[in-house]
Structure formats: structure tokens, C-alpha cells
Coordinates of C-alpha atoms and ligand atoms in Angstrom, one line a residue:
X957 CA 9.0 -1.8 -35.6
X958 CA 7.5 -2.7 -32.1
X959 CA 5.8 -6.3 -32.3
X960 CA 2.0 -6.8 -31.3
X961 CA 0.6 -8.4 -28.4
X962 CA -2.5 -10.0 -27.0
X963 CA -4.6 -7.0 -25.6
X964 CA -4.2 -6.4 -21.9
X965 CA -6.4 -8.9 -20.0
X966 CA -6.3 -11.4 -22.9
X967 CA -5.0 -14.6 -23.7
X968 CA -3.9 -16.8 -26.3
X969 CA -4.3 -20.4 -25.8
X970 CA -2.1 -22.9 -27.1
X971 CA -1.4 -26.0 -27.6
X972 CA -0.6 -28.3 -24.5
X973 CA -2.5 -26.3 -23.0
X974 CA -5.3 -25.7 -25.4
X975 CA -6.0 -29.7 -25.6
X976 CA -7.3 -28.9 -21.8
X977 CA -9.8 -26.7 -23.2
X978 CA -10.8 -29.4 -25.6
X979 CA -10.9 -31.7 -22.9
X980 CA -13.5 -29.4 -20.7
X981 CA -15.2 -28.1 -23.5
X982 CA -16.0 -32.0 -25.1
X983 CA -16.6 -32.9 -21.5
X984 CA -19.3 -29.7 -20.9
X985 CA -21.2 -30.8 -24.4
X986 CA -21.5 -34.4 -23.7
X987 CA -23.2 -33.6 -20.2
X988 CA -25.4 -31.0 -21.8
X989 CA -26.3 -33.9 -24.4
X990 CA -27.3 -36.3 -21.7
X991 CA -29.4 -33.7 -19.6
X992 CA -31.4 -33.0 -22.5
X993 CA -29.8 -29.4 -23.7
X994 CA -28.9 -28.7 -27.2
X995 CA -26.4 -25.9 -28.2
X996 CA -27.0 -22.6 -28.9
X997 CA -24.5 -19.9 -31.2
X998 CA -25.9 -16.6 -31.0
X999 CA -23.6 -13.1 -32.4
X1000 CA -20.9 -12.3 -30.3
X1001 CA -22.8 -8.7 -30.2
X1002 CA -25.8 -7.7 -29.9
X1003 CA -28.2 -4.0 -29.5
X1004 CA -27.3 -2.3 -26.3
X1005 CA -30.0 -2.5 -24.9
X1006 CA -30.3 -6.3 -24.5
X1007 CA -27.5 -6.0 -22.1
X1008 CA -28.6 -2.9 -20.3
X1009 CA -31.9 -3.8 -20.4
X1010 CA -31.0 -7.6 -19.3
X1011 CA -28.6 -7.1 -17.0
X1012 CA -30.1 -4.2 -15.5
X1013 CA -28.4 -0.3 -16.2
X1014 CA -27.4 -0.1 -12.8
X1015 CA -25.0 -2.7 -12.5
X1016 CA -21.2 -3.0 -12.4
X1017 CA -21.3 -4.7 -15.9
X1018 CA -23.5 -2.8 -17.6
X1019 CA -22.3 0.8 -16.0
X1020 CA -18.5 0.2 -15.8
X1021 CA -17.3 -2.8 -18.1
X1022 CA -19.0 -3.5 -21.5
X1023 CA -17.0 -3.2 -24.2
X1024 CA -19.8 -0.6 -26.3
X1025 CA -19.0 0.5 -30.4
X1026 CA -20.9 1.9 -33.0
X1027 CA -20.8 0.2 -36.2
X1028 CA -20.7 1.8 -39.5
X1029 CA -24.5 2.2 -39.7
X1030 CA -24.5 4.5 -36.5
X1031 CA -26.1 1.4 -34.2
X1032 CA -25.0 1.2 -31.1
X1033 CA -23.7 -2.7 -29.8
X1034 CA -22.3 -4.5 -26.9
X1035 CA -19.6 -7.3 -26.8
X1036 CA -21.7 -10.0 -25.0
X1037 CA -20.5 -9.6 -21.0
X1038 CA -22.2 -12.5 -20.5
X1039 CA -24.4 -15.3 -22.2
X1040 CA -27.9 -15.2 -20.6
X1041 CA -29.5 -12.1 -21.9
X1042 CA -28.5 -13.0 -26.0
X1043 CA -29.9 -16.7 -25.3
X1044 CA -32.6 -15.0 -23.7
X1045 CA -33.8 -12.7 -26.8
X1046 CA -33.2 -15.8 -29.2
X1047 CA -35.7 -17.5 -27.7
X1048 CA -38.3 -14.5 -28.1
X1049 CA -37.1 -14.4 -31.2
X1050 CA -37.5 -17.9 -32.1
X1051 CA -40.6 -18.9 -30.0
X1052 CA -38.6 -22.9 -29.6
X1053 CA -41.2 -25.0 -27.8
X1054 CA -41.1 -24.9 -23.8
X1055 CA -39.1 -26.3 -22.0
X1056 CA -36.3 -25.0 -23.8
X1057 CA -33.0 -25.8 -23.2
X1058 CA -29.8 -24.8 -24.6
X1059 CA -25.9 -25.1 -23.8
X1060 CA -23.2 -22.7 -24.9
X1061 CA -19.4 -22.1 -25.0
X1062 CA -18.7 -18.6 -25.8
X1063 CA -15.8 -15.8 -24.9
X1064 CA -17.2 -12.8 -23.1
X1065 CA -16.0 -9.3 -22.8
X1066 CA -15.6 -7.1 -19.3
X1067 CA -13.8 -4.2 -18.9
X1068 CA -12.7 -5.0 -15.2
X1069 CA -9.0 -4.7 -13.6
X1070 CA -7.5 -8.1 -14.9
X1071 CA -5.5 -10.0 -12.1
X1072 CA -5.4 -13.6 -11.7
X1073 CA -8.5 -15.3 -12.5
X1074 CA -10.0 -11.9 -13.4
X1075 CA -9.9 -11.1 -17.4
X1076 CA -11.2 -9.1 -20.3
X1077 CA -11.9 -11.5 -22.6
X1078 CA -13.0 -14.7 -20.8
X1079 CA -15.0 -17.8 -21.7
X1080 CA -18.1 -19.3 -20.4
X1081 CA -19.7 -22.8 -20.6
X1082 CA -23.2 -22.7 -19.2
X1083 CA -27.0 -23.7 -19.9
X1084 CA -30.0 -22.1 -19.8
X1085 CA -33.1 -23.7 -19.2
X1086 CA -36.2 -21.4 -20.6
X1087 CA -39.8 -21.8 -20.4
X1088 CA -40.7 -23.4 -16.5
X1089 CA -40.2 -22.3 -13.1
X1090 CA -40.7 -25.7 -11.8
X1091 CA -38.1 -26.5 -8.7
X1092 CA -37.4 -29.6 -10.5
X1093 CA -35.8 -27.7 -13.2
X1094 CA -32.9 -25.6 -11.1
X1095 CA -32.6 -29.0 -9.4
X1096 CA -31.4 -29.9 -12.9
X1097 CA -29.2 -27.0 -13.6
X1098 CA -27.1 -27.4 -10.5
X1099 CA -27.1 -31.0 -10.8
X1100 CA -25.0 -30.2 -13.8
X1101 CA -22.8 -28.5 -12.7
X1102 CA -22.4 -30.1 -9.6
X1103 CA -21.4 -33.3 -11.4
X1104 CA -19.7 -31.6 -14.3
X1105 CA -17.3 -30.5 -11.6
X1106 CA -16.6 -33.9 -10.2
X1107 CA -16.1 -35.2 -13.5
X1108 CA -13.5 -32.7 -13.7
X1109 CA -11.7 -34.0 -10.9
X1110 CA -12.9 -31.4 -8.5
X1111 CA -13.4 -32.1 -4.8
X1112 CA -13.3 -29.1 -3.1
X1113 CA -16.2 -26.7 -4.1
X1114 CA -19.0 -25.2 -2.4
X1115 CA -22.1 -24.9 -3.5
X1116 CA -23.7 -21.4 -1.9
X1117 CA -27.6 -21.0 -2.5
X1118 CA -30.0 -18.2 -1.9
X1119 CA -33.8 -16.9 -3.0
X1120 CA -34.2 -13.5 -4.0
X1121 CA -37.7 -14.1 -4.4
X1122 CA -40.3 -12.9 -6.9
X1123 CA -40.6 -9.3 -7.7
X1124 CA -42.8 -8.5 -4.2
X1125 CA -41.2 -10.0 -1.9
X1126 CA -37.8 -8.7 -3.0
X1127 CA -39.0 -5.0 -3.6
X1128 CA -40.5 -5.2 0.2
X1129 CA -36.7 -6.6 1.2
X1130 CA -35.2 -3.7 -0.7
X1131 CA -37.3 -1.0 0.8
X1132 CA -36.0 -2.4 4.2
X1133 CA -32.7 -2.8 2.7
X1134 CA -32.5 1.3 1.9
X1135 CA -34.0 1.8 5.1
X1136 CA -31.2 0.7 6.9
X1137 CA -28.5 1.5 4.3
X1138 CA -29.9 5.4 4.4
X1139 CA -29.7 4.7 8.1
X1140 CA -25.6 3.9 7.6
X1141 CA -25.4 5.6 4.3
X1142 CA -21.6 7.4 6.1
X1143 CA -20.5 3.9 7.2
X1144 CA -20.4 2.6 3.4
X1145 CA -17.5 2.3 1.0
X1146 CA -16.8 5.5 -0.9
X1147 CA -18.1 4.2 -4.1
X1148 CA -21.5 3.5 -2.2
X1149 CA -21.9 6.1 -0.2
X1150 CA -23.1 7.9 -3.7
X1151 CA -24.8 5.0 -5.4
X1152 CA -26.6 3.2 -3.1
X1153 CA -29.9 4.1 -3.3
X1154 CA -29.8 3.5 -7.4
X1155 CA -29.7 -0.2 -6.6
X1156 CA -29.2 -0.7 -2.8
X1157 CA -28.7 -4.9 -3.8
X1158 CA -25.4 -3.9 -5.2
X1159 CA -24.2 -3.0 -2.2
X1160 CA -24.8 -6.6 -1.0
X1161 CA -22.2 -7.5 -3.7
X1162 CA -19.7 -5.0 -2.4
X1163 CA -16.3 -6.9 -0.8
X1164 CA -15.1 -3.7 0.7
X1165 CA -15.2 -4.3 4.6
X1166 CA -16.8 -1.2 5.7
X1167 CA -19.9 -2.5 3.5
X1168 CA -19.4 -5.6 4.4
X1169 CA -19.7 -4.3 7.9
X1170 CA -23.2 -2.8 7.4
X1171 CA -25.1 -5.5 5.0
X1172 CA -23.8 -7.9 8.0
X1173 CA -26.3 -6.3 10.7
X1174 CA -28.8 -5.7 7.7
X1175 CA -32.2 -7.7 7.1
X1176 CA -31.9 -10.7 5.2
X1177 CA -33.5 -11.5 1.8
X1178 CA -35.1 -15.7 3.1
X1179 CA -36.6 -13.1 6.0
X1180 CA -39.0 -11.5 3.3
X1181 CA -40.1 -14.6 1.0
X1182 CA -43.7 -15.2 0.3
X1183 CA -45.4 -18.3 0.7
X1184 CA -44.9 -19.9 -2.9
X1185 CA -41.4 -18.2 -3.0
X1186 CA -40.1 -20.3 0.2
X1187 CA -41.8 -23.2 -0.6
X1188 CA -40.2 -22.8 -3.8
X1189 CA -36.8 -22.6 -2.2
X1190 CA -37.6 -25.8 -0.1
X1191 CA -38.2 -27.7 -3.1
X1192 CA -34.8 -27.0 -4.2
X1193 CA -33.2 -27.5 -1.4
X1194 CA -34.8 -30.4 -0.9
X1195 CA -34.1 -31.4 -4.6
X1196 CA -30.9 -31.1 -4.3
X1197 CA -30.2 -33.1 -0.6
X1198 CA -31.9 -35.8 -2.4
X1199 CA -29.2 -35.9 -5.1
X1200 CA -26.1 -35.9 -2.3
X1201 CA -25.7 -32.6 -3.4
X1202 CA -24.7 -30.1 -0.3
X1203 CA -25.9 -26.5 -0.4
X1204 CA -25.1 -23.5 1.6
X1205 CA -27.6 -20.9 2.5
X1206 CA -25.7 -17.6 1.9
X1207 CA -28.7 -15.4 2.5
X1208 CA -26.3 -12.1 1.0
X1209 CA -25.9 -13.9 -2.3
X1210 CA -27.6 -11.6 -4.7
X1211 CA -25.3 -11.9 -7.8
X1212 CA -24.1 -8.9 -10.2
X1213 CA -27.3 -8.7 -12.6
X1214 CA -30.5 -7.8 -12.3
X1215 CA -32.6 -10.1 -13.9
X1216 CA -32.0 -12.5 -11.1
X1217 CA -35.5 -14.0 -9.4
X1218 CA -36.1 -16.8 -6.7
X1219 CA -33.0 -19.0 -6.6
X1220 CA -29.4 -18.0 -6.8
X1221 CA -26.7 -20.2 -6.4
X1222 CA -22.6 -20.1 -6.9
X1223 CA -19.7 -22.5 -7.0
X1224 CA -16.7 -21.5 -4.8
X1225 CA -13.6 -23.4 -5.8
X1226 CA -11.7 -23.1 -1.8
X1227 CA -8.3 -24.7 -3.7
X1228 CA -8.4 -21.2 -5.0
X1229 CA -8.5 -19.0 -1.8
X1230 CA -10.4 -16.0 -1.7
X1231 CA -10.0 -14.1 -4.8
X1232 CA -11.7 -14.8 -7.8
X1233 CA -12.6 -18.1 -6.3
X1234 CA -16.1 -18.3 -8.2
X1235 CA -15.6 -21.3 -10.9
X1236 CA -19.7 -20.8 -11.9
X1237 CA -22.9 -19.2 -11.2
X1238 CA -26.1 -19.3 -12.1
X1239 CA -30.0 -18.7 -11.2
X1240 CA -33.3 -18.2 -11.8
X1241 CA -34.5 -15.0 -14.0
X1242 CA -38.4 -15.1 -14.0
X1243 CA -39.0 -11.6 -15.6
X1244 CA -35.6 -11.6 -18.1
X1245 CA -38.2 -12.8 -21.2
X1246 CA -40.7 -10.4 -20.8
X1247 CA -38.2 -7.3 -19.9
X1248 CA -36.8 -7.5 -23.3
X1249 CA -40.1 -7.8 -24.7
X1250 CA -40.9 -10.9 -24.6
X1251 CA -44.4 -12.8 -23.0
X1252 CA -43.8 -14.1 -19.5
X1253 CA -41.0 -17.1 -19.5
X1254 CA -39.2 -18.1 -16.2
X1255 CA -35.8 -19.5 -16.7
X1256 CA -32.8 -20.6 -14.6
X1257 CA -29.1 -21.4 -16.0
X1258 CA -26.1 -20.9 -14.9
X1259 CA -22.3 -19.8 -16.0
X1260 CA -19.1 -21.1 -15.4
X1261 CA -15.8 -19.5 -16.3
X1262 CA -13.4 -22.0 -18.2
X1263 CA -10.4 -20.2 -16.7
X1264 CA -11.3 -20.3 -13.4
X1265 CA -12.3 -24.0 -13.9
X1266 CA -8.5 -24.9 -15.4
X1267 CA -7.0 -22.7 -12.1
X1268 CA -9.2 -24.5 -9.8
X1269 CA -7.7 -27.8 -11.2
X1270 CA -4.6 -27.0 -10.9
X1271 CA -4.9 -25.4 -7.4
X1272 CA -6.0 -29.0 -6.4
X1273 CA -3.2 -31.0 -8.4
X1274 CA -5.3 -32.3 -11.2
X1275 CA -3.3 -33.3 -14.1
X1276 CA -5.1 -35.4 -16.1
X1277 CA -6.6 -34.3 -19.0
X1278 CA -10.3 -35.5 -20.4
X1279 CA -9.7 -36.3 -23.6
X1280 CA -6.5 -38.2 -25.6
X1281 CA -4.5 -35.5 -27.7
X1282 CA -1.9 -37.8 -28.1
X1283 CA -0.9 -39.0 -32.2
X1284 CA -0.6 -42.6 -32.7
X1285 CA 2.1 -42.7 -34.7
X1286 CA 4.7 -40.8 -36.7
X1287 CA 5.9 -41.5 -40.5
X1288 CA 9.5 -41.3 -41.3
X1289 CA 9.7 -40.9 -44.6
X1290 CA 13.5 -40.5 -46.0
X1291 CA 12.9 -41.6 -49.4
X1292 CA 12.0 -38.3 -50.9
X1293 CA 8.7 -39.1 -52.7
X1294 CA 5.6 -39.2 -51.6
X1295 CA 4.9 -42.1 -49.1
X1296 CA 4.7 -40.4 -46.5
X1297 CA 1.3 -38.7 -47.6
X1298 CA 0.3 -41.7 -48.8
X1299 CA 0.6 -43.2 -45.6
X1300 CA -0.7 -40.8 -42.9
X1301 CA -3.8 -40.4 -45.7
X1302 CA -4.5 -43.9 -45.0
X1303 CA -3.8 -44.6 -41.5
X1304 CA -5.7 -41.5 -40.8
X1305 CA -9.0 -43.2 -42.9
X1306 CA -8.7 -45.5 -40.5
X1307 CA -9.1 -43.6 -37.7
X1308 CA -5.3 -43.1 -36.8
X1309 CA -4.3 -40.0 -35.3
X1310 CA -0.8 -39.7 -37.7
X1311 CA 1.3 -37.0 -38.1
X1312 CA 4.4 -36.5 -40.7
X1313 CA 7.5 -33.9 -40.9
X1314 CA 7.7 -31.5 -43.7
X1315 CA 10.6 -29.8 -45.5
X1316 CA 12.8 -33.4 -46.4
X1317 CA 14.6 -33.2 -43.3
X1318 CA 17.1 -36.0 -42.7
X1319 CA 16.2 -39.4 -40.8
X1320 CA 17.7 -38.4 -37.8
X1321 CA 15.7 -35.1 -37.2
X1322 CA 12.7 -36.9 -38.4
X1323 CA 13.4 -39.1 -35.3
X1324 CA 13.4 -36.4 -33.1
X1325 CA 10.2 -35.0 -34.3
X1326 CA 8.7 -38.3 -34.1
X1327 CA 10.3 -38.6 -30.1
X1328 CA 9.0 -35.3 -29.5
X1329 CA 5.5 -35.7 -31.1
X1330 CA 4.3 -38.2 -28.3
X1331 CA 3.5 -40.7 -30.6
X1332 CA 3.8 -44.9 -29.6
X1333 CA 5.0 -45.9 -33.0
X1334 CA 7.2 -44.5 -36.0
X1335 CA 6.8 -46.2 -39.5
X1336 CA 10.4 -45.7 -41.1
X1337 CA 10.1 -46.0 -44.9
X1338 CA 13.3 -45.6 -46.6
X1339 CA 14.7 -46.2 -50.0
X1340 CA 14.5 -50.1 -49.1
X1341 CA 11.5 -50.3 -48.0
X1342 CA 10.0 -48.4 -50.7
X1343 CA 12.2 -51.0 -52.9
X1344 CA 11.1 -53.8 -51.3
X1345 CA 7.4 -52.6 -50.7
X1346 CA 7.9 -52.9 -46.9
X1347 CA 7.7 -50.7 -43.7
X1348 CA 9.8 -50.7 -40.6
X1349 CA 7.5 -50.0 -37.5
X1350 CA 9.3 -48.5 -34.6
X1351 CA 8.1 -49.0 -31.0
X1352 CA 9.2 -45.5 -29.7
X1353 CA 7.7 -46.8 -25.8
X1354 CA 10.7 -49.4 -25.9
X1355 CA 13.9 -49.7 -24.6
X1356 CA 15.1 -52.4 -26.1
X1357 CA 16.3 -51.8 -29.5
X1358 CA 16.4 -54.8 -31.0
X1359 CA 12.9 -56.0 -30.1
X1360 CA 11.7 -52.5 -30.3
X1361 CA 12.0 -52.5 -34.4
X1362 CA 10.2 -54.8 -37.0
X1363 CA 9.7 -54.5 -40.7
X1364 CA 7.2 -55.8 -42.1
X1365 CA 5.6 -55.9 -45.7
X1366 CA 3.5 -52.8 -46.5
X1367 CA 0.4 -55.1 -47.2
X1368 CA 0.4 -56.6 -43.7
X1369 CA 0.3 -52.3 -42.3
X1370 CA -3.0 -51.8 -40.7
X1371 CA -3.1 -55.7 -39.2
X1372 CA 0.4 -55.1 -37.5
X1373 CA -0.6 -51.7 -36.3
X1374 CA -4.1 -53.2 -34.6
X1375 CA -1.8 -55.8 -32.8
X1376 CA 0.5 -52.7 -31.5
X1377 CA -2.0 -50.0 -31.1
X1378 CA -5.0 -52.2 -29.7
X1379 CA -7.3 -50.2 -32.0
Ligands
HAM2675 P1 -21.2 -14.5 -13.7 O1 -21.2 -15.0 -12.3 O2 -21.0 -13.1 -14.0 O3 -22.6 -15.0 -14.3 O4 -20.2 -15.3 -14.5 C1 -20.2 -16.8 -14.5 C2 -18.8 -17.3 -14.3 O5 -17.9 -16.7 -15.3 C3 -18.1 -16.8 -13.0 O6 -18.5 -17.7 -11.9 C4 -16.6 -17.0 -13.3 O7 -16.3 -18.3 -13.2 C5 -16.6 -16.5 -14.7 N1 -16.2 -15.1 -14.9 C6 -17.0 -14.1 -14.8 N2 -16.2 -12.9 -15.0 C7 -15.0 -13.3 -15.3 C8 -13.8 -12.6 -15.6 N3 -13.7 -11.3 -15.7 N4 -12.6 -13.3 -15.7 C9 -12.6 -14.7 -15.6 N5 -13.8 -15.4 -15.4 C10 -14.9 -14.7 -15.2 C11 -23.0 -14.9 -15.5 O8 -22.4 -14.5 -16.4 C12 -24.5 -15.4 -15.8 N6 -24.8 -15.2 -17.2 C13 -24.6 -16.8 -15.3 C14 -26.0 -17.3 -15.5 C15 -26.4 -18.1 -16.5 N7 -27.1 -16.9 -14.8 C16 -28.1 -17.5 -15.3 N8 -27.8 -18.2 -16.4

């Protein structure tokens, strides 16, 4: 019989590599803490129409790559593509007070043609901050992330920023915009050459180089802002220079979904070259509360692919991980009762990170385990230590064998380990 395997575009995570997730993951929830946001677990599905709705019918995600079932009671559900739109109805749902902000970690689901850095099932970390439109606010948000990322390591990432504006001054850009896509509607990539009037902003997103072509000698979005819109923009801008924080105008960046308002912004990893080379993005979404039925709520956050993040590290030779996943110390236990669960029960009471082997294996393959496990120190208890009510602690960092090994009575433990350990 054939064995199973991870669905295509999937990925199990294990251990060493899983204590990097821990290490980003920790790292992303104590930043959130100290910029005020406070997590959020909503379902891992949700009513179709929050997505389609959300994210707009028309787009990529919503037409092409969400992962859509019927459940037993005939309603029809989505696998979250993303995490903005389900935050977004739990706060109509909820009615938290204003500001609100909230953090997340959460897998999300695309049907899209997996490749490096491009999967089905990937995982987000990102905030959303609900309830103001006040400049100040997306300053905050990519202030986050900006020094998330350098607290990662990361040096080489670009921040890109654009305004789409408010609903106005975008629909009189788009009206231009289909003016001169109609105008070189046989010049655009077969895909849009039948779609582009549905959502002519799409075909900003397009990579293909014969759109690429024509959205290059098109008008540009910052052309069309109102008044409060640009001044808006300035704000952040100038936010954000006040911070240190560069920013590149990119006056095409319009991002996959709909619900995008005003400021836009993305991180581009260049360790990673050109594809999939997006480690977040994020922006404002003025109308998202009140087109899923909601009153009027601005909000800005911003997702960042924990993936892309690990690939991005690697890319620029960062090894180091953020948080110790390495044990203490290991308990030899060859007597054949039960000391060794006495002792990793108390060491780990006293905030000891211990582990143990199982199955009465001899000493010697208990070494190896305890070699193997990383630990600093192995405690040896054998019949005459038990005997003698002593312990023989191992420094497994040493070379010298002699000094390397001391017993001592099983009383003076946690003392001796404090000297050792420094903890
Ligand atoms: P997004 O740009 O679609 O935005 O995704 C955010 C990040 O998730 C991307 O920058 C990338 O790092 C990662 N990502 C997206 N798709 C994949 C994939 N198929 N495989 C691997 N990584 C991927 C959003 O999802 C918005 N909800 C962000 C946001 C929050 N906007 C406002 N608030």
C-alpha cells in the first residue's frame, strides 16, 4: 500500500527547523505586545462571501485560488486566503472599542502554482489596526514591520509605498485607466486582453511584459489624488522619514484585493531576487467594514508570509535563531528504576529545560543521546549513585575528561547545577 504525503504545495515543519518558526513567531507577538496589539483567533473558514465580498469577486484570489466546500449543512465556506477580511467581520461582529488592534499567526490557503516561495498552504503574521484613518496609525503599522525585520536580522529590504486614494479619486484614475487600456486592449497579455475591463487595476498587478509594457505609458494613481488623499499620503511619508525609515514611491503598487484604500505599501526582500520576493504587505482598507456590512471603520494592517521571511534569511546568511531551543541537560539513568523521572520532574520545576531516554537503553547509547541532544550537562545516576544518594554531573562542552566529571551528593543538585548552568 502506497504511503501518504503532504498535499502538493504543502509543508510539514519540523524540528530544527520548526524552533525557527518559534523563534519568528515569539519574536512577531512580543513586538505586537509592545505596539499596543493584542491577538486575535478567528475560524480557519468562514461564509463565502466574506472573502468574495472582502477581497473583491474579481480578483485572482477570490476567482482562481480559494479553496471553496460545502459542509454538511449545504453552506457554502472558504479556507481563509488571507487574514484581513475574517479580522475584519470579527470586529463588526464584536463592536471592541476604537482603536482596535489585533495581531495574528495563521496558515492560509491559495490554490496558486506552488514554486519556491509560492505555496498552498502558507502562514501569515500580520496586524490590523481598525477603527482610525489617522496617518499616525499606518506610520505604526510599517514601523512594525520595518523593525520586526531588522530584528530578524534583515538588511536588505525595500519598503515600496503607494496611495490608491479614496473611492473618488481612484474611480476617476480607473476611468482613465480603461480609457487607455481599451485604447491597447490587443497589446495586453492573453489573460487580459478578455478581463480587463472587469477590474482594469488588476492589470496593474499583471508581471507579464506585454502588460507591463502598457501600464508603463499609462496614467499614474498619485496623479489623481484629492486634496485630503495627498496630504494624507504626505503625512505618511513624512511619518515614516521621521522614523529613518526609507520608502519608495511605486506609483503601480495597487496590491491583489480590493478592499485596498489610500496607502499601500510592500516589503521586497532583494536577497531573494525577483520571484516571490514579497516578505509582507499591507495597507489601508477604508470601506472593508462597511462592505461586509458593517458602519464605516477605516483600517490599515499588513501581512507577512513566514516562509518567505525564513527564505529571505537565509538568502542573506542569517543563522541565528531568536530564541534558545537548546535542553540544559540530559539524565543518564542506568539503574533501572525510576530516577530518572524523578529528576527531570524536578530540574524541570525549576525551570530546567531536561530531557531523558526511554526504553532502558544501555549507558553508552544513553551517552549518545545525551551528545546528540545538545545539552551542556549529563547527570549519570547509576547503581552507585542511587546507593550512595549521589549524582555524577557530566560537562559534555569539555574536553578534558577528568575535570570534565564530578559527583556530587544528590542534596547539593540544583546548587551545583546554578554554578554550571549560570541559571
Ligand atoms: P498578501 O500580499 O496577499 O496580503 O500576503 C501577505 C504576504 O504573505 C506576502 O507578502 C507574502 O510574504 C505571503 N504570501 C502570500 N501568498 C503566499 C503564497 N502563496 N506562498 C507563500 N507566501 C505567500 C495579504 O494577505 C493581506 N491580508 C495583507 C494585509 C493585511 N493587508 C491589510 N492588512
Amino acid at each position: 500500500m502506497s504511503t501518504f504525503q503532504a498535499p502538493i504545495g504543502t509543508h510539514d515543519v519540523l524540528a530544527p527547523k520548526s524552533a525557527l518558526w518559534e523563534g519568528l513567531i515569539a519574536t512577531f507577538a512580543q513586538f505586537s505586545f509592545q505596539y499596543g496589539f493584542t491577538l486575535a483567533l478567528t475560524p480557519m473558514f468562514e461564509e463565502i462571501g466574506v472573502f468574495n465580498r472582502g477581497i473583491g469577486e474579481h480578483s485572482d484570489v477570490a476567482t482562481k485560488e480559494m479553496y471553496v466546500f460545502q459542509d454538511r449543512g449545504e453552506r457554502t465556506y472558504a479556507l481563509r486566503p488571507e487574514g484581513t477580511a475574517s479580522v475584519v467581520r470579527a470586529f463588526i461582529q464584536h463592536q471592541p472599542t476604537t482603536p482596535y488592534k489585533a495581531w495574528y499567526v495563521t496558515p492560509a490557503f491559495r490554490y496558486e502554482r506552488p514554486q519556491a516561495g509560492r505555496y498552498r498552504q502558507h502562514h501569515q503574521l500580520g496586524v490590523e489596526a481598525i477603527g482610525t484613518d489617522d496617518p499616525a496609525m499606518d506610520v505604526e503599522v510599517i514601523a512594525l514591520a520595518w523593525r520586526f525585520y531588522q530584528a530578524l536580522g534583515l538588511t536588505r529590504v525595500r519598503l515600496l509605498i503607494n496611495s490608491m486614494g479614496h473611492d473618488e479619486c481612484r474611480g476617476r484614475y480607473v476611468e482613465v485607466l480603461r480609457g487607455h487600456l481599451e485604447e491597447h486592449r490587443e497589446e495586453l497579455c492573453d489573460e487580459h486582453q478578455k478581463t480587463w475591463s472587469q477590474n482594469p487595476l488588476r492589470v496593474l498587478d499583471c508581471k507579464r511584459e506585454s502588460c507591463v509594457r502598457v501600464v508603463n505609458d499609462g496614467p499614474l494613481l498619485p496623479d489623481f489624488l484629492c486634496a485630503d488623499c495627498a496630504a494624507h499620503f504626505d503625512s505618511v511619508r513624512n511619518g515614516l522619514d521621521a522614523l529613518g525609515i526609507d520608502s519608495t514611491l511605486e506609483p503601480r503598487l495597487v496590491r491583489g484585493f480590493d478592499y485596498y484604500t489610500r496607502t499601500t505599501f510592500e516589503f521586497v526582500a532583494e536577497a531573494l531576487g525577483s520571484a516571490q520576493n514579497a516578505i509582507g504587505g499591507g495597507g489601508r482598507y477604508d470601506g472593508l467594514s462597511e462592505q461586509l456590512g458593517g458602519k464605516p471603520a477605516s483600517g490599515i494592517g499588513f501581512g507577512s508570509g513566514i516562509e518567505r521571511l525564513l527564505l529571505a534569511r537565509e538568502a542573506e546568511g542569517i543563522t541565528s535563531n531568536l530564541i534558545n531551543r537548546t535542553i540544559d541537560i540530559f539524565v543518564v539513568d542506568t539503574t533501572g528504576r525510576d530516577n530518572a523521572t524523578v529528576v527531570v520532574d524536578e530540574l524541570r520545576r525549576h525551570g530546567y529545560a531536561a530531557e531523558r531516554s526511554f526504553d532502558s537503553r544501555s549507558m553508552k547509547s544513553q551517552m549518545k543521546l545525551a551528545d546528540r541532544s545538545g545539552a551542556a550537562i549529563a547527570l549519570l545516576i547509576g547503581p552507585q549513585e542511587a546507593e550512595a544518594d549521589e549524582i555524577t554531573i557530566r560537562d559534555l562542552r569539555s574536553d578534558d575528561f577528568e575535570r570534565a566529571q564530578q559527583r556530587i551528593a544528590r542534596e547539593d543538585l540544583l546548587l551545583t547545577l546554578r554554578q554550571h548552568l549560570n541559571k
